[in-house]
């Protein structure tokens, strides 16, 4: 567990985030009025492989389908047909998820997990996606972000007490499905503590499209969110937005 409070000088200080009104596609750089997906313009969202529906729902992978071929074979081989990990994590509650092996543990930090355990490794995004889809019918695979941001010490909640049982249940289901789990030595649990001075009791989300100014006293960072005393903002949501960040005196 690493403490960042004394390493980031802006904690506990007033900051302003001001949207300039300019947005650029994160892929091609063209000026746009709105973005799609991970900050793409509409043409890029319709043509790029990393904007395809299978990036959000890997069980819908259509690689090899002559009627709907993959958008980019080189991307598929470099990104999708690489080792992926099925994992259990504790965010707003226990959940099952997937990520590329090279994204461990960054993916867990990105989603605000406080505990995470890798459970199985599969050779492609499609295969691990199909497995997650099967398990998601019985187990949560989403994070309730408002609950996640409110929780000061999730590791002490009833959900955390049940996390070991959740992991055991997933492992039992993998065995029933004929999926080999990672060996015990590779299933080491990781725990995370985020640099948050105060957790919100009521979550209010800033929306730069409606109100171009956000901020307040910076109380912390958790996952994709900056937490201020007046509200929170999902930094990833505004990929491609040109903003100015100022420290208020």
PDB file of C-alpha atoms in Angstrom:
ATOM      1  CA  UNK A   1       0.000   0.000   0.000  1.00  0.00           C
ATOM      2  CA  UNK A   2       1.424   3.330  -1.071  1.00  0.00           C
ATOM      3  CA  UNK A   3       0.366   6.683   0.364  1.00  0.00           C
ATOM      4  CA  UNK A   4       0.334   9.596  -2.079  1.00  0.00           C
ATOM      5  CA  UNK A   5      -1.189  12.372   0.021  1.00  0.00           C
ATOM      6  CA  UNK A   6       2.150  14.031   0.782  1.00  0.00           C
ATOM      7  CA  UNK A   7       3.489  13.551  -2.746  1.00  0.00           C
ATOM      8  CA  UNK A   8       0.784  15.462  -4.618  1.00  0.00           C
ATOM      9  CA  UNK A   9       0.794  19.074  -3.575  1.00  0.00           C
ATOM     10  CA  UNK A  10      -2.689  19.868  -4.890  1.00  0.00           C
ATOM     11  CA  UNK A  11      -4.586  17.707  -2.399  1.00  0.00           C
ATOM     12  CA  UNK A  12      -6.663  19.861  -0.084  1.00  0.00           C
ATOM     13  CA  UNK A  13      -6.272  22.914  -2.343  1.00  0.00           C
ATOM     14  CA  UNK A  14      -8.792  24.672  -4.623  1.00  0.00           C
ATOM     15  CA  UNK A  15      -8.562  23.825  -8.325  1.00  0.00           C
ATOM     16  CA  UNK A  16     -10.643  24.941 -11.278  1.00  0.00           C
ATOM     17  CA  UNK A  17     -11.185  22.916 -14.447  1.00  0.00           C
ATOM     18  CA  UNK A  18     -12.403  25.081 -17.309  1.00  0.00           C
ATOM     19  CA  UNK A  19     -13.533  23.596 -20.629  1.00  0.00           C
ATOM     20  CA  UNK A  20     -12.424  25.853 -23.489  1.00  0.00           C
ATOM     21  CA  UNK A  21     -15.168  24.643 -25.821  1.00  0.00           C
ATOM     22  CA  UNK A  22     -12.714  22.868 -28.122  1.00  0.00           C
ATOM     23  CA  UNK A  23     -12.832  19.099 -28.689  1.00  0.00           C
ATOM     24  CA  UNK A  24     -10.551  17.009 -30.913  1.00  0.00           C
ATOM     25  CA  UNK A  25     -10.806  13.354 -31.885  1.00  0.00           C
ATOM     26  CA  UNK A  26      -8.257  11.384 -29.877  1.00  0.00           C
ATOM     27  CA  UNK A  27      -7.430   9.281 -32.946  1.00  0.00           C
ATOM     28  CA  UNK A  28      -7.251  11.601 -35.955  1.00  0.00           C
ATOM     29  CA  UNK A  29      -7.203  15.000 -34.235  1.00  0.00           C
ATOM     30  CA  UNK A  30     -10.036  16.573 -36.217  1.00  0.00           C
ATOM     31  CA  UNK A  31     -12.142  19.218 -34.471  1.00  0.00           C
ATOM     32  CA  UNK A  32     -15.556  17.892 -33.426  1.00  0.00           C
ATOM     33  CA  UNK A  33     -18.608  19.013 -31.480  1.00  0.00           C
ATOM     34  CA  UNK A  34     -19.009  15.706 -29.636  1.00  0.00           C
ATOM     35  CA  UNK A  35     -17.093  12.473 -29.192  1.00  0.00           C
ATOM     36  CA  UNK A  36     -18.019   8.802 -29.330  1.00  0.00           C
ATOM     37  CA  UNK A  37     -16.585   5.991 -27.223  1.00  0.00           C
ATOM     38  CA  UNK A  38     -13.058   6.739 -26.049  1.00  0.00           C
ATOM     39  CA  UNK A  39     -12.958  10.257 -27.487  1.00  0.00           C
ATOM     40  CA  UNK A  40     -13.386   9.390 -31.177  1.00  0.00           C
ATOM     41  CA  UNK A  41     -15.022  11.420 -33.924  1.00  0.00           C
ATOM     42  CA  UNK A  42     -17.927   9.667 -35.659  1.00  0.00           C
ATOM     43  CA  UNK A  43     -15.923   8.431 -38.704  1.00  0.00           C
ATOM     44  CA  UNK A  44     -13.223   6.959 -36.439  1.00  0.00           C
ATOM     45  CA  UNK A  45     -15.877   5.351 -34.233  1.00  0.00           C
ATOM     46  CA  UNK A  46     -17.206   3.593 -37.328  1.00  0.00           C
ATOM     47  CA  UNK A  47     -13.888   2.504 -38.813  1.00  0.00           C
ATOM     48  CA  UNK A  48     -11.275   1.933 -36.107  1.00  0.00           C
ATOM     49  CA  UNK A  49     -10.825  -1.523 -34.607  1.00  0.00           C
ATOM     50  CA  UNK A  50     -10.375  -0.106 -31.104  1.00  0.00           C
ATOM     51  CA  UNK A  51     -13.834   1.498 -31.398  1.00  0.00           C
ATOM     52  CA  UNK A  52     -15.661  -1.662 -32.493  1.00  0.00           C
ATOM     53  CA  UNK A  53     -18.474  -3.105 -30.359  1.00  0.00           C
ATOM     54  CA  UNK A  54     -16.326  -6.120 -29.470  1.00  0.00           C
ATOM     55  CA  UNK A  55     -14.025  -3.866 -27.456  1.00  0.00           C
ATOM     56  CA  UNK A  56     -16.920  -3.290 -25.056  1.00  0.00           C
ATOM     57  CA  UNK A  57     -18.573  -6.683 -25.518  1.00  0.00           C
ATOM     58  CA  UNK A  58     -15.816  -9.145 -26.447  1.00  0.00           C
ATOM     59  CA  UNK A  59     -18.314 -11.996 -26.650  1.00  0.00           C
ATOM     60  CA  UNK A  60     -19.504 -10.309 -29.874  1.00  0.00           C
ATOM     61  CA  UNK A  61     -16.111 -10.686 -31.557  1.00  0.00           C
ATOM     62  CA  UNK A  62     -16.654 -11.216 -35.300  1.00  0.00           C
ATOM     63  CA  UNK A  63     -13.093 -12.044 -36.319  1.00  0.00           C
ATOM     64  CA  UNK A  64     -13.193 -14.555 -39.141  1.00  0.00           C
ATOM     65  CA  UNK A  65     -16.752 -13.631 -40.119  1.00  0.00           C
ATOM     66  CA  UNK A  66     -16.666 -13.041 -43.877  1.00  0.00           C
ATOM     67  CA  UNK A  67     -19.931 -11.089 -43.733  1.00  0.00           C
ATOM     68  CA  UNK A  68     -18.554  -8.700 -41.085  1.00  0.00           C
ATOM     69  CA  UNK A  69     -14.759  -8.917 -41.157  1.00  0.00           C
ATOM     70  CA  UNK A  70     -12.483  -7.513 -38.479  1.00  0.00           C
ATOM     71  CA  UNK A  71     -11.770  -3.827 -39.002  1.00  0.00           C
ATOM     72  CA  UNK A  72      -8.000  -4.253 -38.644  1.00  0.00           C
ATOM     73  CA  UNK A  73      -6.249  -7.628 -38.754  1.00  0.00           C
ATOM     74  CA  UNK A  74      -2.964  -6.235 -37.441  1.00  0.00           C
ATOM     75  CA  UNK A  75      -4.787  -4.731 -34.442  1.00  0.00           C
ATOM     76  CA  UNK A  76      -6.558  -8.018 -33.775  1.00  0.00           C
ATOM     77  CA  UNK A  77      -3.314  -9.978 -33.727  1.00  0.00           C
ATOM     78  CA  UNK A  78      -1.480  -7.396 -31.594  1.00  0.00           C
ATOM     79  CA  UNK A  79      -4.269  -6.667 -29.106  1.00  0.00           C
ATOM     80  CA  UNK A  80      -6.990  -9.311 -29.119  1.00  0.00           C
ATOM     81  CA  UNK A  81      -5.101 -12.522 -29.792  1.00  0.00           C
ATOM     82  CA  UNK A  82      -2.851 -12.093 -26.791  1.00  0.00           C
ATOM     83  CA  UNK A  83      -3.126 -13.561 -23.262  1.00  0.00           C
ATOM     84  CA  UNK A  84      -6.090 -12.205 -21.303  1.00  0.00           C
ATOM     85  CA  UNK A  85      -6.925 -12.632 -17.633  1.00  0.00           C
ATOM     86  CA  UNK A  86     -10.240 -13.354 -15.963  1.00  0.00           C
ATOM     87  CA  UNK A  87     -10.256 -11.813 -12.499  1.00  0.00           C
ATOM     88  CA  UNK A  88     -12.377 -11.096  -9.454  1.00  0.00           C
ATOM     89  CA  UNK A  89     -12.225  -7.635  -7.925  1.00  0.00           C
ATOM     90  CA  UNK A  90     -13.883  -5.628  -5.176  1.00  0.00           C
ATOM     91  CA  UNK A  91     -15.039  -2.180  -6.291  1.00  0.00           C
ATOM     92  CA  UNK A  92     -18.550  -1.161  -5.213  1.00  0.00           C
ATOM     93  CA  UNK A  93     -18.970  -4.876  -4.506  1.00  0.00           C
ATOM     94  CA  UNK A  94     -17.502  -8.172  -5.714  1.00  0.00           C
ATOM     95  CA  UNK A  95     -17.412  -8.503  -9.511  1.00  0.00           C
ATOM     96  CA  UNK A  96     -15.842 -10.560 -12.252  1.00  0.00           C
ATOM     97  CA  UNK A  97     -13.921  -8.919 -15.082  1.00  0.00           C
ATOM     98  CA  UNK A  98     -11.368  -9.377 -17.853  1.00  0.00           C
ATOM     99  CA  UNK A  99      -8.304  -7.548 -19.077  1.00  0.00           C
ATOM    100  CA  UNK A 100      -5.228  -8.110 -21.181  1.00  0.00           C
ATOM    101  CA  UNK A 101      -2.493  -9.714 -19.117  1.00  0.00           C
ATOM    102  CA  UNK A 102      -0.188  -6.735 -19.724  1.00  0.00           C
ATOM    103  CA  UNK A 103      -2.818  -4.429 -18.146  1.00  0.00           C
ATOM    104  CA  UNK A 104      -2.530  -6.060 -14.715  1.00  0.00           C
ATOM    105  CA  UNK A 105      -2.722  -4.260 -12.269  1.00  0.00           C
ATOM    106  CA  UNK A 106      -3.436  -0.980 -14.116  1.00  0.00           C
ATOM    107  CA  UNK A 107      -6.963  -2.107 -15.034  1.00  0.00           C
ATOM    108  CA  UNK A 108      -7.807  -2.666 -11.374  1.00  0.00           C
ATOM    109  CA  UNK A 109      -6.559   0.772 -10.383  1.00  0.00           C
ATOM    110  CA  UNK A 110      -8.483   2.301 -13.282  1.00  0.00           C
ATOM    111  CA  UNK A 111     -11.777   0.896 -12.002  1.00  0.00           C
ATOM    112  CA  UNK A 112     -11.147   1.809  -8.354  1.00  0.00           C
ATOM    113  CA  UNK A 113     -10.748  -1.744  -7.025  1.00  0.00           C
ATOM    114  CA  UNK A 114      -9.531  -2.204  -3.465  1.00  0.00           C
ATOM    115  CA  UNK A 115      -8.944  -5.954  -3.816  1.00  0.00           C
ATOM    116  CA  UNK A 116      -8.316  -8.042  -6.935  1.00  0.00           C
ATOM    117  CA  UNK A 117      -7.322 -11.619  -7.756  1.00  0.00           C
ATOM    118  CA  UNK A 118      -6.398 -13.047 -11.190  1.00  0.00           C
ATOM    119  CA  UNK A 119      -8.187 -16.367 -11.621  1.00  0.00           C
ATOM    120  CA  UNK A 120      -7.597 -17.742 -15.131  1.00  0.00           C
ATOM    121  CA  UNK A 121      -5.634 -16.938 -18.259  1.00  0.00           C
ATOM    122  CA  UNK A 122      -6.960 -17.487 -21.782  1.00  0.00           C
ATOM    123  CA  UNK A 123      -5.217 -16.984 -25.132  1.00  0.00           C
ATOM    124  CA  UNK A 124      -7.565 -14.368 -26.641  1.00  0.00           C
ATOM    125  CA  UNK A 125     -10.026 -11.615 -25.851  1.00  0.00           C
ATOM    126  CA  UNK A 126     -12.849 -13.538 -27.508  1.00  0.00           C
ATOM    127  CA  UNK A 127     -12.316 -16.645 -25.378  1.00  0.00           C
ATOM    128  CA  UNK A 128     -12.055 -14.756 -22.099  1.00  0.00           C
ATOM    129  CA  UNK A 129     -15.016 -12.594 -23.140  1.00  0.00           C
ATOM    130  CA  UNK A 130     -17.214 -15.615 -23.732  1.00  0.00           C
ATOM    131  CA  UNK A 131     -16.205 -16.965 -20.326  1.00  0.00           C
ATOM    132  CA  UNK A 132     -16.985 -13.664 -18.601  1.00  0.00           C
ATOM    133  CA  UNK A 133     -20.335 -13.499 -20.397  1.00  0.00           C
ATOM    134  CA  UNK A 134     -21.180 -16.970 -19.099  1.00  0.00           C
ATOM    135  CA  UNK A 135     -20.266 -16.027 -15.518  1.00  0.00           C
ATOM    136  CA  UNK A 136     -21.951 -12.607 -15.703  1.00  0.00           C
ATOM    137  CA  UNK A 137     -25.305 -14.341 -15.925  1.00  0.00           C
ATOM    138  CA  UNK A 138     -24.817 -15.289 -12.280  1.00  0.00           C
ATOM    139  CA  UNK A 139     -22.370 -12.693 -10.962  1.00  0.00           C
ATOM    140  CA  UNK A 140     -21.950  -8.933 -11.193  1.00  0.00           C
ATOM    141  CA  UNK A 141     -19.566  -7.678 -13.881  1.00  0.00           C
ATOM    142  CA  UNK A 142     -20.134  -3.934 -13.441  1.00  0.00           C
ATOM    143  CA  UNK A 143     -19.014  -1.327 -10.932  1.00  0.00           C
ATOM    144  CA  UNK A 144     -21.605   0.997  -9.403  1.00  0.00           C
ATOM    145  CA  UNK A 145     -19.411   4.071  -9.519  1.00  0.00           C
ATOM    146  CA  UNK A 146     -21.364   6.217  -7.066  1.00  0.00           C
ATOM    147  CA  UNK A 147     -21.197   3.534  -4.384  1.00  0.00           C
ATOM    148  CA  UNK A 148     -17.514   2.982  -5.141  1.00  0.00           C
ATOM    149  CA  UNK A 149     -16.721   6.666  -4.600  1.00  0.00           C
ATOM    150  CA  UNK A 150     -18.665   6.864  -1.324  1.00  0.00           C
ATOM    151  CA  UNK A 151     -16.884   3.949   0.300  1.00  0.00           C
ATOM    152  CA  UNK A 152     -14.100   5.141   2.575  1.00  0.00           C
ATOM    153  CA  UNK A 153     -12.873   1.695   3.602  1.00  0.00           C
ATOM    154  CA  UNK A 154     -14.511  -0.923   1.366  1.00  0.00           C
ATOM    155  CA  UNK A 155     -12.157  -3.574   2.705  1.00  0.00           C
ATOM    156  CA  UNK A 156     -14.076  -3.454   5.998  1.00  0.00           C
ATOM    157  CA  UNK A 157     -17.564  -3.875   4.513  1.00  0.00           C
ATOM    158  CA  UNK A 158     -19.697  -6.995   4.383  1.00  0.00           C
ATOM    159  CA  UNK A 159     -18.918  -7.208   0.659  1.00  0.00           C
ATOM    160  CA  UNK A 160     -15.227  -7.435   1.484  1.00  0.00           C
ATOM    161  CA  UNK A 161     -15.871 -10.121   4.076  1.00  0.00           C
ATOM    162  CA  UNK A 162     -17.682 -12.071   1.359  1.00  0.00           C
ATOM    163  CA  UNK A 163     -14.963 -11.513  -1.247  1.00  0.00           C
ATOM    164  CA  UNK A 164     -13.023 -14.670  -0.408  1.00  0.00           C
ATOM    165  CA  UNK A 165     -16.240 -16.655  -0.776  1.00  0.00           C
ATOM    166  CA  UNK A 166     -16.927 -14.924  -4.087  1.00  0.00           C
ATOM    167  CA  UNK A 167     -13.486 -15.910  -5.377  1.00  0.00           C
ATOM    168  CA  UNK A 168     -14.009 -19.507  -4.236  1.00  0.00           C
ATOM    169  CA  UNK A 169     -17.385 -19.625  -6.007  1.00  0.00           C
ATOM    170  CA  UNK A 170     -15.876 -18.396  -9.290  1.00  0.00           C
ATOM    171  CA  UNK A 171     -13.083 -20.966  -9.066  1.00  0.00           C
ATOM    172  CA  UNK A 172     -15.664 -23.705  -8.505  1.00  0.00           C
ATOM    173  CA  UNK A 173     -17.596 -22.559 -11.568  1.00  0.00           C
ATOM    174  CA  UNK A 174     -14.431 -22.525 -13.665  1.00  0.00           C
ATOM    175  CA  UNK A 175     -13.819 -26.133 -12.676  1.00  0.00           C
ATOM    176  CA  UNK A 176     -17.400 -27.033 -13.635  1.00  0.00           C
ATOM    177  CA  UNK A 177     -16.896 -25.347 -17.017  1.00  0.00           C
ATOM    178  CA  UNK A 178     -13.644 -27.231 -17.594  1.00  0.00           C
ATOM    179  CA  UNK A 179     -11.514 -24.087 -17.460  1.00  0.00           C
ATOM    180  CA  UNK A 180      -8.136 -24.500 -15.783  1.00  0.00           C
ATOM    181  CA  UNK A 181      -7.483 -21.807 -13.153  1.00  0.00           C
ATOM    182  CA  UNK A 182      -4.141 -20.173 -12.663  1.00  0.00           C
ATOM    183  CA  UNK A 183      -1.919 -22.084 -10.234  1.00  0.00           C
ATOM    184  CA  UNK A 184      -2.170 -20.832  -6.620  1.00  0.00           C
ATOM    185  CA  UNK A 185       1.207 -19.086  -6.856  1.00  0.00           C
ATOM    186  CA  UNK A 186      -0.130 -16.920  -9.691  1.00  0.00           C
ATOM    187  CA  UNK A 187      -3.386 -16.063  -7.915  1.00  0.00           C
ATOM    188  CA  UNK A 188      -1.860 -13.678  -5.408  1.00  0.00           C
ATOM    189  CA  UNK A 189      -4.361 -11.073  -4.228  1.00  0.00           C
ATOM    190  CA  UNK A 190      -3.505  -7.391  -4.515  1.00  0.00           C
ATOM    191  CA  UNK A 191      -4.953  -4.630  -2.340  1.00  0.00           C
ATOM    192  CA  UNK A 192      -5.077  -0.936  -3.136  1.00  0.00           C
ATOM    193  CA  UNK A 193      -5.575   2.246  -1.166  1.00  0.00           C
ATOM    194  CA  UNK A 194      -6.298   5.471  -3.032  1.00  0.00           C
ATOM    195  CA  UNK A 195      -5.189   9.014  -2.225  1.00  0.00           C
ATOM    196  CA  UNK A 196      -8.512  10.308  -0.889  1.00  0.00           C
ATOM    197  CA  UNK A 197      -8.668  12.789   1.990  1.00  0.00           C
ATOM    198  CA  UNK A 198     -12.477  12.760   2.215  1.00  0.00           C
ATOM    199  CA  UNK A 199     -15.042  10.555   0.492  1.00  0.00           C
ATOM    200  CA  UNK A 200     -18.314  12.179  -0.649  1.00  0.00           C
ATOM    201  CA  UNK A 201     -21.473  11.310   1.275  1.00  0.00           C
ATOM    202  CA  UNK A 202     -23.559  12.431  -1.716  1.00  0.00           C
ATOM    203  CA  UNK A 203     -22.131  12.092  -5.208  1.00  0.00           C
ATOM    204  CA  UNK A 204     -22.710  15.024  -7.570  1.00  0.00           C
ATOM    205  CA  UNK A 205     -21.172  14.682 -11.018  1.00  0.00           C
ATOM    206  CA  UNK A 206     -19.824  17.638 -12.988  1.00  0.00           C
ATOM    207  CA  UNK A 207     -20.864  17.813 -16.650  1.00  0.00           C
ATOM    208  CA  UNK A 208     -18.591  20.000 -18.772  1.00  0.00           C
ATOM    209  CA  UNK A 209     -21.026  19.920 -21.692  1.00  0.00           C
ATOM    210  CA  UNK A 210     -23.671  21.691 -19.600  1.00  0.00           C
ATOM    211  CA  UNK A 211     -21.448  23.765 -17.328  1.00  0.00           C
ATOM    212  CA  UNK A 212     -17.882  24.443 -18.543  1.00  0.00           C
ATOM    213  CA  UNK A 213     -16.413  25.055 -15.085  1.00  0.00           C
ATOM    214  CA  UNK A 214     -15.812  22.326 -12.508  1.00  0.00           C
ATOM    215  CA  UNK A 215     -13.665  21.904  -9.432  1.00  0.00           C
ATOM    216  CA  UNK A 216     -13.387  22.955  -5.813  1.00  0.00           C
ATOM    217  CA  UNK A 217     -11.161  21.650  -3.035  1.00  0.00           C
ATOM    218  CA  UNK A 218      -9.428  18.540  -4.389  1.00  0.00           C
ATOM    219  CA  UNK A 219     -10.233  15.781  -1.916  1.00  0.00           C
ATOM    220  CA  UNK A 220      -8.728  12.877  -3.819  1.00  0.00           C
ATOM    221  CA  UNK A 221      -8.410  10.586  -6.821  1.00  0.00           C
ATOM    222  CA  UNK A 222      -9.984   7.155  -7.147  1.00  0.00           C
ATOM    223  CA  UNK A 223     -10.030   5.176 -10.358  1.00  0.00           C
ATOM    224  CA  UNK A 224     -10.995   7.502 -13.214  1.00  0.00           C
ATOM    225  CA  UNK A 225     -12.459  10.116 -10.887  1.00  0.00           C
ATOM    226  CA  UNK A 226     -11.218  13.374  -9.431  1.00  0.00           C
ATOM    227  CA  UNK A 227     -13.064  14.006  -6.169  1.00  0.00           C
ATOM    228  CA  UNK A 228     -13.754  17.612  -5.161  1.00  0.00           C
ATOM    229  CA  UNK A 229     -15.683  18.958  -2.210  1.00  0.00           C
ATOM    230  CA  UNK A 230     -18.384  20.208  -4.626  1.00  0.00           C
ATOM    231  CA  UNK A 231     -18.598  17.169  -6.905  1.00  0.00           C
ATOM    232  CA  UNK A 232     -16.702  14.559  -8.907  1.00  0.00           C
ATOM    233  CA  UNK A 233     -15.574  14.339 -12.507  1.00  0.00           C
ATOM    234  CA  UNK A 234     -14.779  11.303 -14.629  1.00  0.00           C
ATOM    235  CA  UNK A 235     -11.563  12.301 -16.384  1.00  0.00           C
ATOM    236  CA  UNK A 236     -11.803   9.584 -19.037  1.00  0.00           C
ATOM    237  CA  UNK A 237     -15.267  10.753 -20.105  1.00  0.00           C
ATOM    238  CA  UNK A 238     -13.704  13.954 -21.426  1.00  0.00           C
ATOM    239  CA  UNK A 239     -10.945  12.461 -23.544  1.00  0.00           C
ATOM    240  CA  UNK A 240     -10.280  14.892 -26.386  1.00  0.00           C
ATOM    241  CA  UNK A 241     -11.613  17.934 -24.538  1.00  0.00           C
ATOM    242  CA  UNK A 242      -9.240  20.882 -24.255  1.00  0.00           C
ATOM    243  CA  UNK A 243      -9.311  22.163 -20.700  1.00  0.00           C
ATOM    244  CA  UNK A 244      -7.385  24.611 -18.561  1.00  0.00           C
ATOM    245  CA  UNK A 245      -6.601  23.633 -14.976  1.00  0.00           C
ATOM    246  CA  UNK A 246      -5.879  26.453 -12.560  1.00  0.00           C
ATOM    247  CA  UNK A 247      -5.053  26.574  -8.870  1.00  0.00           C
ATOM    248  CA  UNK A 248      -7.243  29.162  -7.174  1.00  0.00           C
ATOM    249  CA  UNK A 249      -5.745  31.470  -4.599  1.00  0.00           C
TER     250      UNK A 249
END
